[in-house]
Amino acid sequence: MELRILRYFLTVVQEGSMTKAAEKLHITQPTLSRQIAQMEEELGVKLFARGARKLALTSEGLLLRRRAEEILELVDKTETELVAQDAMVAGVVSVGCGDLAAVQQLPALFRAFHAQYPAVTFDLYTATADHIQDRMDRGLTDLGLLLEPVNMEKYDYLRFPQPEQWVVAMHPESPLAQLTRVTPGDLLGTPLILPNRAMVQSELASWFGETFDRQDILFTANLPSTSSVLVHQKLACALIIRGSVSFWDQPASPSALCSRL
């Protein structure tokens, strides 16, 4: 499968129409339709459910779109790095990170690196540690700022000295907001939002102890930003990293308060 055809396919997906995609690609519509048909024949699957108004992806088409985006992102990144291999250090450094207090240390590092290598730019990607690890393993992300527990055997790494602290985020009208410290027993009967990372849940389960199986875990979430909306609407309390609170829109969410575990 040619990279050119993958780009054709993604353009059709983006435009939702063979005609519009052909115009954007500066080729004729019959030529583009024939290329997509040949791709479907080569793969042995239908990529589009052709409707009256707009092309819709089949389940196979959805999978190919995801993989095509990853392949072309890696190809573009590689080409950029190869072109930049000259006397001057240039290119793009891809950095993945979560909503952590340690993110506050990144600006100084970026500033110092950029001062030494002004032709280098940065691509920032926010996600959970599991997702960032997956991108690192596939060569899409160069550096990751990860919240442990993480299997570090295959990585070169440095630990930041600043610890990340777990807290409970709650609406100020919650009875728990009157406490200075929250225990697992205090949370019994309260709907909770937990991180959806299995390894993190396992660590939190150790903190909950024997009360874990009796906790009302109503939601799991991959990033604290969505949890803050649910907390603001009094749907649940969220167990989050304290450092993530600084990224919340405080004027829009004045009730996103924390109580220490």
C-alpha positions as CSV (number, residue, x, y, z in Angstrom):
1,M,0.0,0.0,0.0
2,E,1.5,3.3,-1.1
3,L,1.7,6.3,1.3
4,R,0.2,8.4,-1.5
5,I,-2.9,6.3,-1.5
6,L,-3.1,6.5,2.3
7,R,-3.1,10.3,2.0
8,Y,-5.8,10.1,-0.6
9,F,-7.9,8.0,1.7
10,L,-7.5,10.4,4.6
11,T,-8.4,13.3,2.4
12,V,-11.6,11.6,1.4
13,V,-12.4,11.0,5.1
14,Q,-11.7,14.6,6.0
15,E,-13.8,16.0,3.1
16,G,-16.6,13.4,3.3
17,S,-16.9,13.5,-0.5
18,M,-14.9,12.0,-3.4
19,T,-15.6,15.2,-5.4
20,K,-14.4,17.6,-2.7
21,A,-11.4,15.4,-2.0
22,A,-10.4,15.2,-5.7
23,E,-10.6,19.0,-5.9
24,K,-8.3,19.4,-2.9
25,L,-5.9,16.8,-4.2
26,H,-5.9,18.4,-7.7
27,I,-6.8,15.1,-9.4
28,T,-10.0,14.0,-11.2
29,Q,-12.9,12.5,-9.3
30,P,-12.8,9.2,-11.4
31,T,-9.1,8.8,-10.8
32,L,-9.6,9.2,-7.0
33,S,-12.6,6.8,-7.0
34,R,-10.5,4.3,-8.9
35,Q,-7.6,4.5,-6.4
36,I,-9.9,4.0,-3.4
37,A,-11.7,1.1,-5.1
38,Q,-8.3,-0.5,-5.9
39,M,-7.3,0.0,-2.2
40,E,-10.5,-1.7,-1.1
41,E,-9.9,-4.6,-3.5
42,E,-6.3,-5.0,-2.3
43,L,-7.4,-5.1,1.3
44,G,-10.4,-7.2,0.7
45,V,-12.7,-4.9,2.7
46,K,-15.2,-2.1,2.1
47,L,-13.9,1.2,3.6
48,F,-16.9,3.4,3.0
49,A,-20.6,2.9,3.4
50,R,-21.6,5.1,0.5
51,G,-24.7,7.1,1.4
52,A,-26.8,9.7,-0.5
53,R,-25.2,12.7,1.1
54,K,-21.9,11.9,2.7
55,L,-19.5,9.0,2.8
56,A,-19.4,7.2,6.1
57,L,-16.6,4.9,7.2
58,T,-17.2,1.2,7.9
59,S,-15.7,-0.4,10.9
60,E,-12.7,-1.5,8.7
61,G,-12.5,2.1,7.4
62,L,-12.3,3.5,11.0
63,L,-9.5,1.1,11.8
64,L,-7.6,2.1,8.6
65,R,-8.1,5.8,9.4
66,R,-6.5,5.4,12.8
67,R,-3.6,3.4,11.5
68,A,-3.1,5.7,8.5
69,E,-2.9,8.7,10.7
70,E,-0.3,7.0,12.9
71,I,1.7,5.8,9.9
72,L,1.7,9.2,8.2
73,E,2.5,11.0,11.4
74,L,5.6,8.8,11.9
75,V,6.6,9.2,8.2
76,D,6.3,13.0,8.4
77,K,8.3,13.1,11.6
78,T,11.0,10.9,10.2
79,E,11.3,13.0,7.0
80,T,11.5,16.2,9.1
81,E,14.3,14.7,11.2
82,L,16.2,13.4,8.2
83,V,16.0,16.8,6.4
84,A,17.3,18.5,9.6
85,Q,20.4,16.3,9.8
86,D,23.0,19.0,9.0
87,A,25.4,21.2,11.0
88,M,22.6,22.9,12.8
89,V,20.5,20.9,15.3
90,A,16.9,21.2,14.1
91,G,13.6,19.3,14.1
92,V,10.7,18.6,16.3
93,V,10.9,17.1,19.8
94,S,7.6,15.4,20.7
95,V,6.9,15.5,24.5
96,G,4.0,13.7,26.1
97,C,2.7,14.5,29.6
98,G,-0.3,14.3,31.9
99,D,-1.9,16.9,34.1
100,L,0.8,16.8,36.8
101,A,2.5,19.3,39.0
102,A,5.8,18.3,37.4
103,V,4.6,20.0,34.2
104,Q,5.5,23.3,35.9
105,Q,9.1,22.4,35.5
106,L,8.9,21.9,31.7
107,P,8.9,25.6,30.7
108,A,12.4,26.2,32.2
109,L,13.7,23.1,30.4
110,F,12.1,24.2,27.1
111,R,13.5,27.7,27.4
112,A,17.1,26.5,28.1
113,F,17.0,23.9,25.3
114,H,15.5,26.4,22.8
115,A,18.2,29.0,23.7
116,Q,20.9,26.4,22.8
117,Y,19.1,25.0,19.8
118,P,16.8,27.7,18.4
119,A,15.9,25.7,15.3
120,V,14.2,23.0,17.4
121,T,10.5,23.2,18.0
122,F,8.3,21.2,20.3
123,D,5.1,19.1,19.9
124,L,3.2,18.7,23.1
125,Y,0.8,15.8,23.7
126,T,-1.4,15.4,26.8
127,A,-2.6,12.0,27.8
128,T,-2.4,9.3,30.4
129,A,0.9,7.5,31.1
130,D,-0.3,4.3,29.3
131,H,-1.2,6.2,26.1
132,I,2.1,8.2,26.2
133,Q,4.0,5.0,26.7
134,D,2.3,3.4,23.7
135,R,3.2,6.4,21.5
136,M,6.8,6.2,22.7
137,D,6.9,2.5,21.9
138,R,5.7,3.3,18.4
139,G,8.1,6.2,17.9
140,L,5.5,9.0,17.8
141,T,6.7,10.6,21.1
142,D,10.3,11.2,22.1
143,L,10.0,12.1,25.8
144,G,7.3,11.3,28.3
145,L,6.5,12.8,31.6
146,L,4.7,9.9,33.3
147,L,2.9,9.3,36.6
148,E,4.1,6.2,38.3
149,P,3.4,3.3,38.7
150,V,5.0,2.7,35.3
151,N,7.1,-0.2,34.0
152,M,10.4,1.6,33.3
153,E,12.6,-1.4,32.3
154,K,12.9,-0.4,28.6
155,Y,13.4,3.4,29.1
156,D,16.2,5.7,30.2
157,Y,14.6,7.9,32.8
158,L,15.0,10.5,35.5
159,R,12.7,11.0,38.5
160,F,11.6,14.5,39.4
161,P,12.2,15.2,43.1
162,Q,8.8,16.9,43.5
163,P,6.2,14.2,44.6
164,E,2.7,14.2,43.2
165,Q,0.0,14.2,45.9
166,W,-3.4,12.5,45.6
167,V,-6.4,14.6,46.7
168,V,-10.2,14.4,46.6
169,A,-11.9,17.1,44.5
170,M,-15.4,17.9,45.7
171,H,-18.1,20.6,45.5
172,P,-17.9,23.0,48.4
173,E,-21.4,22.1,49.5
174,S,-20.3,18.5,50.1
175,P,-20.2,17.5,53.7
176,L,-16.7,16.2,53.1
177,A,-15.6,19.8,52.4
178,Q,-15.6,20.5,56.1
179,L,-12.9,17.9,56.7
180,T,-9.2,18.8,56.7
181,R,-8.3,15.2,55.8
182,V,-10.3,12.5,54.1
183,T,-10.1,8.8,55.0
184,P,-11.4,5.8,53.0
185,G,-14.2,5.4,55.5
186,D,-15.3,9.0,54.9
187,L,-15.9,8.2,51.2
188,L,-18.2,5.3,51.8
189,G,-21.6,6.2,50.2
190,T,-20.2,9.0,48.1
191,P,-20.1,8.5,44.3
192,L,-16.5,8.5,43.2
193,I,-14.5,9.2,40.0
194,L,-11.3,7.1,39.7
195,P,-8.5,7.2,37.1
196,N,-9.1,4.5,34.5
197,R,-5.4,3.3,34.5
198,A,-5.5,-0.2,36.0
199,M,-2.1,0.2,37.7
200,V,-3.2,3.5,39.4
201,Q,-6.4,1.9,40.5
202,S,-4.5,-0.9,42.1
203,E,-2.4,1.6,44.1
204,L,-5.5,3.4,45.2
205,A,-7.1,0.1,46.1
206,S,-4.3,-0.4,48.6
207,W,-5.0,3.0,50.1
208,F,-8.8,2.2,50.3
209,G,-7.9,-1.1,52.0
210,E,-10.9,-3.3,53.0
211,T,-13.3,-0.5,52.1
212,F,-12.5,-0.7,48.4
213,D,-15.1,-3.2,47.4
214,R,-17.8,-1.1,49.2
215,Q,-16.9,2.2,47.5
216,D,-19.4,3.6,45.1
217,I,-17.2,4.0,42.0
218,L,-19.6,5.7,39.5
219,F,-17.1,6.9,36.9
220,T,-13.6,6.3,35.7
221,A,-11.8,9.0,33.6
222,N,-8.5,9.3,31.8
223,L,-7.8,12.9,32.6
224,P,-8.9,15.1,35.5
225,S,-10.3,17.9,33.3
226,T,-13.5,16.0,32.6
227,S,-13.7,14.9,36.2
228,S,-13.8,18.6,37.2
229,V,-17.0,19.1,35.2
230,L,-18.7,16.2,37.0
231,V,-17.5,17.5,40.4
232,H,-18.8,21.0,39.6
233,Q,-22.2,19.4,38.8
234,K,-22.3,17.5,42.1
235,L,-22.3,14.1,40.4
236,A,-19.3,12.7,42.3
237,C,-16.1,13.4,44.1
238,A,-12.9,12.8,42.1
239,L,-9.6,11.2,43.2
240,I,-7.0,13.2,41.3
241,I,-3.5,14.4,41.3
242,R,-3.2,17.8,43.2
243,G,-1.0,19.2,40.5
244,S,-3.8,18.9,37.9
245,V,-6.0,21.4,39.8
246,S,-3.8,24.3,38.6
247,F,-4.9,23.5,35.0
248,W,-8.6,23.9,35.7
249,D,-10.4,27.0,34.7
250,Q,-10.9,28.5,38.1
251,P,-13.3,31.3,37.1
252,A,-15.5,28.8,35.2
253,S,-15.3,26.2,37.9
254,P,-15.0,28.0,41.3
255,S,-16.3,25.0,43.1
256,A,-13.4,22.7,42.2
257,L,-12.0,22.5,45.7
258,C,-9.7,19.8,47.2
259,S,-9.4,18.1,50.5
260,R,-6.2,16.1,51.3
261,L,-6.3,12.4,51.5
